[in-house]
Structures are given as structure tokens and as C-alpha cells.
Coordinates of N, CA, C and O in Angstrom, one line a residue:
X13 N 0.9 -1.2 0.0 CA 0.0 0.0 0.0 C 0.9 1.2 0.0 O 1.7 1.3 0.9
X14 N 0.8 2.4 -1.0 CA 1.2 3.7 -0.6 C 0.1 4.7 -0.8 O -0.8 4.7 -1.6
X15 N 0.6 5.7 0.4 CA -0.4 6.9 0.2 C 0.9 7.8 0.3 O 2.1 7.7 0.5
X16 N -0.1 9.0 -0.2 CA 0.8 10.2 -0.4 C -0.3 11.4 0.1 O -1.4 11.2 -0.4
X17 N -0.2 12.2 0.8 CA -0.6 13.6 1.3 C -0.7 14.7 0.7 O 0.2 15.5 1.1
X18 N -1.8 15.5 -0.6 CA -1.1 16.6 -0.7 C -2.2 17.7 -0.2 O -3.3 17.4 0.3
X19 N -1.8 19.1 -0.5 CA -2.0 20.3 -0.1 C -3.5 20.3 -0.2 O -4.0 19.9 -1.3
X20 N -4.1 20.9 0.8 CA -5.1 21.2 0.8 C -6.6 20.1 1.0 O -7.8 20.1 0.6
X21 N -5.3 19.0 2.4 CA -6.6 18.5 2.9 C -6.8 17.2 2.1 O -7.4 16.4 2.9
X22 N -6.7 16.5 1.0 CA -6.5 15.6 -0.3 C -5.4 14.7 0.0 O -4.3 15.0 -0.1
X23 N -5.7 13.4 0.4 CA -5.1 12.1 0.2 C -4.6 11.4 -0.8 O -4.7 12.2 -1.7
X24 N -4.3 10.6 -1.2 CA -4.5 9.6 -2.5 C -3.3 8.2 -1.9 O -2.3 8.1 -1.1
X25 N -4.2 7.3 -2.9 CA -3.9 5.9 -2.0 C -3.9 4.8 -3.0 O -4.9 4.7 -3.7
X26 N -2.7 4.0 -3.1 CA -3.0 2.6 -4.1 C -3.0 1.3 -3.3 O -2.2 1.5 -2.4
X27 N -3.4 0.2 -3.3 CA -2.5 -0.8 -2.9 C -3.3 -2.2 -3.9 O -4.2 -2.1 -4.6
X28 N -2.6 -3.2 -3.6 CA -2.5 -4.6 -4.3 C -2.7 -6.0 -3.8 O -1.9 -6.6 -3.1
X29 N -3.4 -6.2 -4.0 CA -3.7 -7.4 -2.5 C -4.0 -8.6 -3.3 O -4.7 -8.5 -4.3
X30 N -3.3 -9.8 -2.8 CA -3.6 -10.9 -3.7 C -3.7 -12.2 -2.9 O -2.6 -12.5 -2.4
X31 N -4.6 -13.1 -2.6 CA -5.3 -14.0 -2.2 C -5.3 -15.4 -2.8 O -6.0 -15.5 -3.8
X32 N -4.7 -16.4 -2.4 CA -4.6 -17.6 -2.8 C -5.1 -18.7 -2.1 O -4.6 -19.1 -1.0
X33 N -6.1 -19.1 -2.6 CA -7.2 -19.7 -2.4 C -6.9 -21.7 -3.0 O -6.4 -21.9 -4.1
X34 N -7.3 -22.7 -2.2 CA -6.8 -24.2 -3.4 C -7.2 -24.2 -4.6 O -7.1 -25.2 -5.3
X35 N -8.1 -22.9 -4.8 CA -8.6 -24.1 -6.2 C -8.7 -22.4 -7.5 O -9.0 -22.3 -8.7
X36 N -8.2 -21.3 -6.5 CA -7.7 -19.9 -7.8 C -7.1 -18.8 -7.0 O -7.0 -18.9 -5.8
X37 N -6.6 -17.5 -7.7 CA -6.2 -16.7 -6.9 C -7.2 -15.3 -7.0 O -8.2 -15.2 -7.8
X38 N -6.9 -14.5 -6.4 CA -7.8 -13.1 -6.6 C -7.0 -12.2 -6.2 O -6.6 -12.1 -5.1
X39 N -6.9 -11.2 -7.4 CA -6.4 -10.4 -7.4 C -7.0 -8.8 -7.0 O -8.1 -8.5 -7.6
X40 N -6.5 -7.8 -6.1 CA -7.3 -6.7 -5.8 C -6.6 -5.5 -6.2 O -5.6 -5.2 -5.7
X41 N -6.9 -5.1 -6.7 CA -5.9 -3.7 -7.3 C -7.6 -2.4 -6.1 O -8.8 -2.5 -6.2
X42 N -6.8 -1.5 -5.4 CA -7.0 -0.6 -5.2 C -7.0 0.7 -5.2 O -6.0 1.1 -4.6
X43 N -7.8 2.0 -5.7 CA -7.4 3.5 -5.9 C -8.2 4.5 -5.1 O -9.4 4.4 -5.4
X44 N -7.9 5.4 -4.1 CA -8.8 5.7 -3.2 C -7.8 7.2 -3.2 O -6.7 7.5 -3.5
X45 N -9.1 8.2 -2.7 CA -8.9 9.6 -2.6 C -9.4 9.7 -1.8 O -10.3 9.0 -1.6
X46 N -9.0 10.8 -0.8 CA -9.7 11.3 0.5 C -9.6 13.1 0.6 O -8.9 13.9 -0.1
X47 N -10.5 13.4 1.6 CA -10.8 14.9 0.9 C -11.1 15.2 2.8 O -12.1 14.6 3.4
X48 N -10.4 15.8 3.4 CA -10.7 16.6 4.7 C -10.4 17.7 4.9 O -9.2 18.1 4.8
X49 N -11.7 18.7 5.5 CA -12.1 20.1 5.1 C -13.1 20.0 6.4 O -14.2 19.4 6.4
X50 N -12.3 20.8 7.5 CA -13.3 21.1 8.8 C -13.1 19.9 9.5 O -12.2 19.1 9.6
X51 N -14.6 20.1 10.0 CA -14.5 18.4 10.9 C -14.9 17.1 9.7 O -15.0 15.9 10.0
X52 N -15.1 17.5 8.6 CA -15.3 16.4 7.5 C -14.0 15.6 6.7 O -12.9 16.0 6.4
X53 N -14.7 14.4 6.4 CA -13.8 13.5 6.0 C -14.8 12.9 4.8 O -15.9 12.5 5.2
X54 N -14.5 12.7 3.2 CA -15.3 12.1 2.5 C -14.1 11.2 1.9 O -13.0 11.7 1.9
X55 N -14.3 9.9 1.2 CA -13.5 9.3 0.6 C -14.4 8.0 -0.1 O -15.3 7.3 0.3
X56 N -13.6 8.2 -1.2 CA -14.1 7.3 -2.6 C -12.8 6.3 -2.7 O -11.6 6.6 -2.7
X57 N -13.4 5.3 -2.9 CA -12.2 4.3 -3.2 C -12.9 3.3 -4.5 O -14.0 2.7 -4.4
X58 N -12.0 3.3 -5.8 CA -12.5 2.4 -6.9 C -11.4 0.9 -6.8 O -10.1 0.9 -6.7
X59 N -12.4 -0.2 -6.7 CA -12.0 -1.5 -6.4 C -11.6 -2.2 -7.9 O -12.3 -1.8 -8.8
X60 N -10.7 -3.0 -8.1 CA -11.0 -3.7 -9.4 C -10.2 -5.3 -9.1 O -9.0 -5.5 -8.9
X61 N -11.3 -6.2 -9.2 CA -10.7 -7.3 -8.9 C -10.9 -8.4 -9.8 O -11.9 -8.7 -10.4
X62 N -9.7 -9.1 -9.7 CA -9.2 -10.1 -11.0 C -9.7 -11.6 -10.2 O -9.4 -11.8 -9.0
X63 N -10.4 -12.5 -10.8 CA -10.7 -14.0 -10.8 C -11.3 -14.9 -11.7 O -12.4 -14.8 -12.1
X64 N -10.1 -15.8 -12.0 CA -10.4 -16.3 -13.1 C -10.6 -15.9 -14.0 O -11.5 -16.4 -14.7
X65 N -9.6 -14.5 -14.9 CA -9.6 -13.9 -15.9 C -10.1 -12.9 -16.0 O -9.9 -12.0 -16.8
X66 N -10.9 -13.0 -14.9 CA -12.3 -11.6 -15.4 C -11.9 -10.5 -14.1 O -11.6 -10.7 -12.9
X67 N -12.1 -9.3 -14.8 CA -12.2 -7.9 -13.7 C -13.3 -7.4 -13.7 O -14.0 -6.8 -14.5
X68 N -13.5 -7.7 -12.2 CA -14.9 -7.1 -11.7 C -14.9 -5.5 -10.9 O -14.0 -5.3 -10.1
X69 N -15.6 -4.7 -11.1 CA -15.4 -3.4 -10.5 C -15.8 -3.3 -9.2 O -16.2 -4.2 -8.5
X70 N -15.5 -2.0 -8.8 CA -16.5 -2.1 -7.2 C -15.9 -0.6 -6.8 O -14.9 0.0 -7.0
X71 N -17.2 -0.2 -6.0 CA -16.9 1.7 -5.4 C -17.2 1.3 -3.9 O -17.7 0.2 -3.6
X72 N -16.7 2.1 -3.3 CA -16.8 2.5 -2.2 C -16.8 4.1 -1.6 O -15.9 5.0 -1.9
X73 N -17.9 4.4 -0.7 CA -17.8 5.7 -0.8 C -18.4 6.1 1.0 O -19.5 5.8 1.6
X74 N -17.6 6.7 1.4 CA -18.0 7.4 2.7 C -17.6 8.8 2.8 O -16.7 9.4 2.2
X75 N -18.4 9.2 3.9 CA -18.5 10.5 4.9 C -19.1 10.5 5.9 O -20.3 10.1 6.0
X76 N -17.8 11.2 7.0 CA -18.2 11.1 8.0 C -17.8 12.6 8.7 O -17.1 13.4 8.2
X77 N -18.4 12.7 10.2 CA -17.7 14.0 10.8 C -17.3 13.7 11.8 O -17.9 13.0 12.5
X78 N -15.7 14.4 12.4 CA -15.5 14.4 13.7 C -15.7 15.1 14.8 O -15.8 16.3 14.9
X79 N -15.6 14.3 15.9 CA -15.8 15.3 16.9 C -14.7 14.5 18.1 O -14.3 13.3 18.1
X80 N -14.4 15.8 19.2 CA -13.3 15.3 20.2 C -12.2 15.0 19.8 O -11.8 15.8 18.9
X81 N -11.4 14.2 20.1 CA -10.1 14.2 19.7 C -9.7 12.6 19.3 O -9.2 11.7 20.0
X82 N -10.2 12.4 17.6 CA -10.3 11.0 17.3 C -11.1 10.4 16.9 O -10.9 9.3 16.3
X83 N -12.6 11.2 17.1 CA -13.8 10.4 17.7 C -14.5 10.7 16.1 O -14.4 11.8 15.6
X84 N -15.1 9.7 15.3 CA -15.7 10.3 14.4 C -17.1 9.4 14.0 O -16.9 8.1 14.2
X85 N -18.4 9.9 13.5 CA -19.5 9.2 13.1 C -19.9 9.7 11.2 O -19.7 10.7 10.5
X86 N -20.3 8.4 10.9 CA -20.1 8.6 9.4 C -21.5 7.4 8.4 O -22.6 6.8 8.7
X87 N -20.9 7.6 7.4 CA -22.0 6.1 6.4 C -21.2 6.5 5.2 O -20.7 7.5 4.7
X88 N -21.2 4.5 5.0 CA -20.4 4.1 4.4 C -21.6 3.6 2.7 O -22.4 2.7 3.0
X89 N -21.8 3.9 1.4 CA -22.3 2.9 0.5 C -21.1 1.8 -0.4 O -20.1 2.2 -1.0
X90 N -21.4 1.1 -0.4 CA -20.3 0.5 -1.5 C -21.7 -0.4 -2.3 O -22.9 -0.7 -1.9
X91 N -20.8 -0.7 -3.7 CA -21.7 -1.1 -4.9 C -20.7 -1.6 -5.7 O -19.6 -1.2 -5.9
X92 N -21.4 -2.5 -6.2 CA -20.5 -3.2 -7.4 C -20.0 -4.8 -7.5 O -20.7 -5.7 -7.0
X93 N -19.1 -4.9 -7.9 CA -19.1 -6.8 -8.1 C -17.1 -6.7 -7.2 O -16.2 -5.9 -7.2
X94 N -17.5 -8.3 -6.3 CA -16.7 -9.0 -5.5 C -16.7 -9.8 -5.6 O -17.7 -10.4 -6.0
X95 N -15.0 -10.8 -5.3 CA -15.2 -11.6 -4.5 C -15.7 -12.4 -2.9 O -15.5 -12.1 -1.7
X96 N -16.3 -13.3 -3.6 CA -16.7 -13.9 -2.1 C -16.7 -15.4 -2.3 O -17.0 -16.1 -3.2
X97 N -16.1 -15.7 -0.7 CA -15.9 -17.4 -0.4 C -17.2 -18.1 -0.1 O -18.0 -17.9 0.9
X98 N -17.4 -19.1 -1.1 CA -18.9 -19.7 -0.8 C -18.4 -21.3 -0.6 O -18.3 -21.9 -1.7
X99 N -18.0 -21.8 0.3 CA -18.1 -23.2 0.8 C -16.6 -23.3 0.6 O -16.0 -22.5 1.4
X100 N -15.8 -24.1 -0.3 CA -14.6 -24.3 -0.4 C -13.9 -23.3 -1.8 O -12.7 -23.3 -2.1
X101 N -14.8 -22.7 -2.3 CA -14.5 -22.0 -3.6 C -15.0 -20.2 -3.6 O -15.8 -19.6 -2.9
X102 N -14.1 -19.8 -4.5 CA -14.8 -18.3 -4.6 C -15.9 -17.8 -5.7 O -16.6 -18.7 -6.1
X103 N -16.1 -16.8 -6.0 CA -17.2 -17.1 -6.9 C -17.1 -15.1 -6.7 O -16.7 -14.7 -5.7
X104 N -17.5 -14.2 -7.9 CA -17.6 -13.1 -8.0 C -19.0 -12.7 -8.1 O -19.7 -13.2 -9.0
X105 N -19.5 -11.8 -7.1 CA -21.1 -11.7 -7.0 C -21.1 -10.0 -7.3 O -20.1 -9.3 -7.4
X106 N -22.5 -9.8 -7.3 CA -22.8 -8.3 -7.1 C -23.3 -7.9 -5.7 O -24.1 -8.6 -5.1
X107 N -22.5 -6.6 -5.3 CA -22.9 -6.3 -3.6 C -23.3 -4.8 -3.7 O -22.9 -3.8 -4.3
X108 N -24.4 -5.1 -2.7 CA -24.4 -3.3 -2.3 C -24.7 -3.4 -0.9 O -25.3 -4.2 -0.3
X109 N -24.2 -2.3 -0.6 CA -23.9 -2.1 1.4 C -24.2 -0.4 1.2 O -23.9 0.4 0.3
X110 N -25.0 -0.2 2.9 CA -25.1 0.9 3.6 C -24.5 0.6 4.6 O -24.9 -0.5 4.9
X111 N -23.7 1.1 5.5 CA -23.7 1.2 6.9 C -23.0 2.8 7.3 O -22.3 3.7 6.8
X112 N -23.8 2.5 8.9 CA -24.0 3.8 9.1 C -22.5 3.2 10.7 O -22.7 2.3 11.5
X113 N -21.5 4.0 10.7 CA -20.3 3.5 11.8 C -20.0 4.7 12.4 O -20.3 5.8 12.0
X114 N -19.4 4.2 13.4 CA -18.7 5.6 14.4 C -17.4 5.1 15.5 O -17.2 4.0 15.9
X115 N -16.6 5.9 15.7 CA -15.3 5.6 16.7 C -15.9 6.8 17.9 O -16.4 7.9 17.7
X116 N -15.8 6.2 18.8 CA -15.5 6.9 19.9 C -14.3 6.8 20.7 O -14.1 5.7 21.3
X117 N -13.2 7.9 20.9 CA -12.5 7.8 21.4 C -12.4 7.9 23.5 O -12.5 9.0 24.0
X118 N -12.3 7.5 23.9 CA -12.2 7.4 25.3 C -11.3 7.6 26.5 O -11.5 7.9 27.6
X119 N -10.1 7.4 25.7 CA -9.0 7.3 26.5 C -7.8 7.4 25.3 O -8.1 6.8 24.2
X120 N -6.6 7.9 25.4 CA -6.0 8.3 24.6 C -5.0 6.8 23.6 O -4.0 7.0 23.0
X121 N -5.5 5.5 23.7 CA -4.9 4.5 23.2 C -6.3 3.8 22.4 O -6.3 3.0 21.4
X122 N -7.4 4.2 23.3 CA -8.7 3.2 23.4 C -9.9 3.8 22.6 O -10.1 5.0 22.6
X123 N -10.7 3.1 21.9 CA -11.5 3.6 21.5 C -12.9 2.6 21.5 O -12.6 1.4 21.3
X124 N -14.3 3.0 21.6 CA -15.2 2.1 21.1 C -15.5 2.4 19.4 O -15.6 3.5 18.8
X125 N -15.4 0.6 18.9 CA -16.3 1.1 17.5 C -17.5 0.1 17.6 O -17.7 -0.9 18.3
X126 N -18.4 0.8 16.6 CA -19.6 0.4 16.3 C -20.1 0.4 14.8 O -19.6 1.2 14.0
X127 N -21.1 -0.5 14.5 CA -21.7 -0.5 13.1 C -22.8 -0.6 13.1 O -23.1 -1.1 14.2
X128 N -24.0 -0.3 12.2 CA -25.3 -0.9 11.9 C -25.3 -0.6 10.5 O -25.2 0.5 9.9
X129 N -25.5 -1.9 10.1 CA -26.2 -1.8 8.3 C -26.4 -3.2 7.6 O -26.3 -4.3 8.1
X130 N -26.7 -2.9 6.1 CA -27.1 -4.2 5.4 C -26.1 -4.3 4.4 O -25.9 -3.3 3.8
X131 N -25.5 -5.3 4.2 CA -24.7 -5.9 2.9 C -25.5 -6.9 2.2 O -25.5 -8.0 2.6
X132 N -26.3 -6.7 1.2 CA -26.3 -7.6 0.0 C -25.6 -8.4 -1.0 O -25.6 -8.0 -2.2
X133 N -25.1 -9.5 -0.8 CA -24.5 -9.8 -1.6 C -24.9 -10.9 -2.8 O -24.7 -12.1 -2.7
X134 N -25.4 -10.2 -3.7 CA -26.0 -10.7 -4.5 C -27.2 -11.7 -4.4 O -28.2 -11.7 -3.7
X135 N -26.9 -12.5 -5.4 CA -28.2 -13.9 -4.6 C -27.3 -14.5 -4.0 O -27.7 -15.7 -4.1
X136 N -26.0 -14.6 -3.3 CA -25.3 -15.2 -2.2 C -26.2 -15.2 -0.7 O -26.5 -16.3 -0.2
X137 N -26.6 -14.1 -0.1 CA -26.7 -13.9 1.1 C -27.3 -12.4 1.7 O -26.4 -11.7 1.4
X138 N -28.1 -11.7 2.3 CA -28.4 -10.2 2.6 C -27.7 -10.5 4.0 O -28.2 -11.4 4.7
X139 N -26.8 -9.8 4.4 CA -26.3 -9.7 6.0 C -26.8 -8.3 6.8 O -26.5 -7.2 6.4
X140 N -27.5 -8.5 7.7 CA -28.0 -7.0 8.5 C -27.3 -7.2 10.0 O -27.4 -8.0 10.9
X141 N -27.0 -6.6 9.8 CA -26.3 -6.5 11.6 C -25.6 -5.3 12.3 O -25.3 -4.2 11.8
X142 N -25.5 -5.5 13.4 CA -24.8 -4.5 14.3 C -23.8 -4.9 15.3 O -24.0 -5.7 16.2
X143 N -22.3 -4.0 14.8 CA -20.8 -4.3 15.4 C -20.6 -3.5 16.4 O -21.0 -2.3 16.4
X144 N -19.9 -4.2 17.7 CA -19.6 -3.2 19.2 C -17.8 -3.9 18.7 O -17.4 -5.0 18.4
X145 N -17.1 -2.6 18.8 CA -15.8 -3.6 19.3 C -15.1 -2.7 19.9 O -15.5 -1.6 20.0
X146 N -13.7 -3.1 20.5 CA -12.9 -2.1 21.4 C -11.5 -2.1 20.9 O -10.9 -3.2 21.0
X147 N -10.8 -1.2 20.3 CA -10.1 -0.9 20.1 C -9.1 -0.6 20.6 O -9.4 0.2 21.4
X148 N -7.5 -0.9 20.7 CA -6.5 -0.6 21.4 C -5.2 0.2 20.1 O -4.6 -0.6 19.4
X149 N -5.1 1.5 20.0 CA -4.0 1.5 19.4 C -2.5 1.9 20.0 O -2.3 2.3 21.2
X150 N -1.6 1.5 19.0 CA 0.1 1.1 19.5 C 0.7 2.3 18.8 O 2.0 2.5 18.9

């Protein structure tokens, strides 16, 4: 993964990620921009992923705002085609996700996170749920 920082609040981000699986590989090529201005944070990331010859796309897109020192609440949509592991094999579906997340920071190492939303994935599966976790950063 590299990112680079430039003027005026604007991120930019690649990375490569590659997954070997017994029976194929998948390939993930990453490109993501980030945009912060005030207490706001928006960022678009374009997915393109290789299996079995074929490149499937995929977006991802959030904003969120912070508050305190750390602490931020946001919603996330992503859309488009993935991989996903269905029993012993992979298989490239179409997904669309809302979720609505937040960090609260607590303590200067510690944080609570949380989620609520729906991932669709395709005629694979619809997942709705809500994430509590606790955070320790190094």
C-alpha cells in the first residue's frame, strides 16, 4: 500500500492485494482519494478485482464527521461486483452495502467502534447486523 498527502486536505492511495485460495487466486488492485475540510472526512475508493480472468469493479464511498479528539460518526455505501468465499470455492457476485459507523474515542490509546447496516450480496446472502468492538491503538 502507498499513500501520499497533498495540499489542501486531499489524500491519495493505491495498494495490491492478492489471495490464494486451493482451487484460484484473486487479485485486488486498489485507488482511493480522501478529501478533509473542517470536521469532515469524504472518501471514494475504486476496487478492481481479477478471478479467473475476469475484472470485476467495485466503489466504495464514505462521509463522515468528527468530533473530540479521534472520535468520528459517518456512512459508508459500496456497490459493485466482489469476491466472495462460498463453501470451499470463490465465486464473483454483485454487492451493495449501507452502513452507518462511528469511533468513539475514550481514552488516549482506546476507543469504542460500532456499526449498523445491510450488505447484499448478490443472490449469495443479505447480512444485517450491528458491530460493538474495542479498540487498542500502538
Amino acid at each position: 500500500r502507498v499513500q501520499r498527502t497533498f495540499a489542501h486536505g486531499w489524500i491519495g492511495g493505491a495498494s495490491l492485494r492478492t489471495s490464494d485460495y486451493p482451487d484460484t487466486r484473486v487479485d485486488r488492485l486498489a485507488l482511493g482519494v480522501e478529501r478533509y475540510w473542517s470536521a469532515w472526512r469524504a472518501a471514494y475508493t475504486f476496487n478492481l478485482t481479477r478471478l479467473r480472468g475476469t475484472h470485476s469493479p467495485g466503489h466504495d464511498v464514505r462521509i463522515a464527521r468528527a468530533y473530540g479528539d479521534g472520535s468520528e460518526v459517518g456512512i459508508q455505501f459500496a456497490f459493485g461486483r466482489e469476491a466472495a468465499l462460498v463453501g470451499t470455492g470463490v465465486v464473483a457476485s454483485d454487492v451493495t452495502a449501507a452502513i452507518l459507523f462511528g469511533r468513539h474515542v475514550f481514552a488516549p490509546q482506546w476507543s469504542w467502534l460500532w456499526n449498523v447496516g445491510v450488505i447484499d450480496q448478490g443472490d449469495l446472502y443479505t447480512r444485517r447486523g450491528i458491530g460493538v468492538g474495542l479498540e487498542r491503538r500502538f
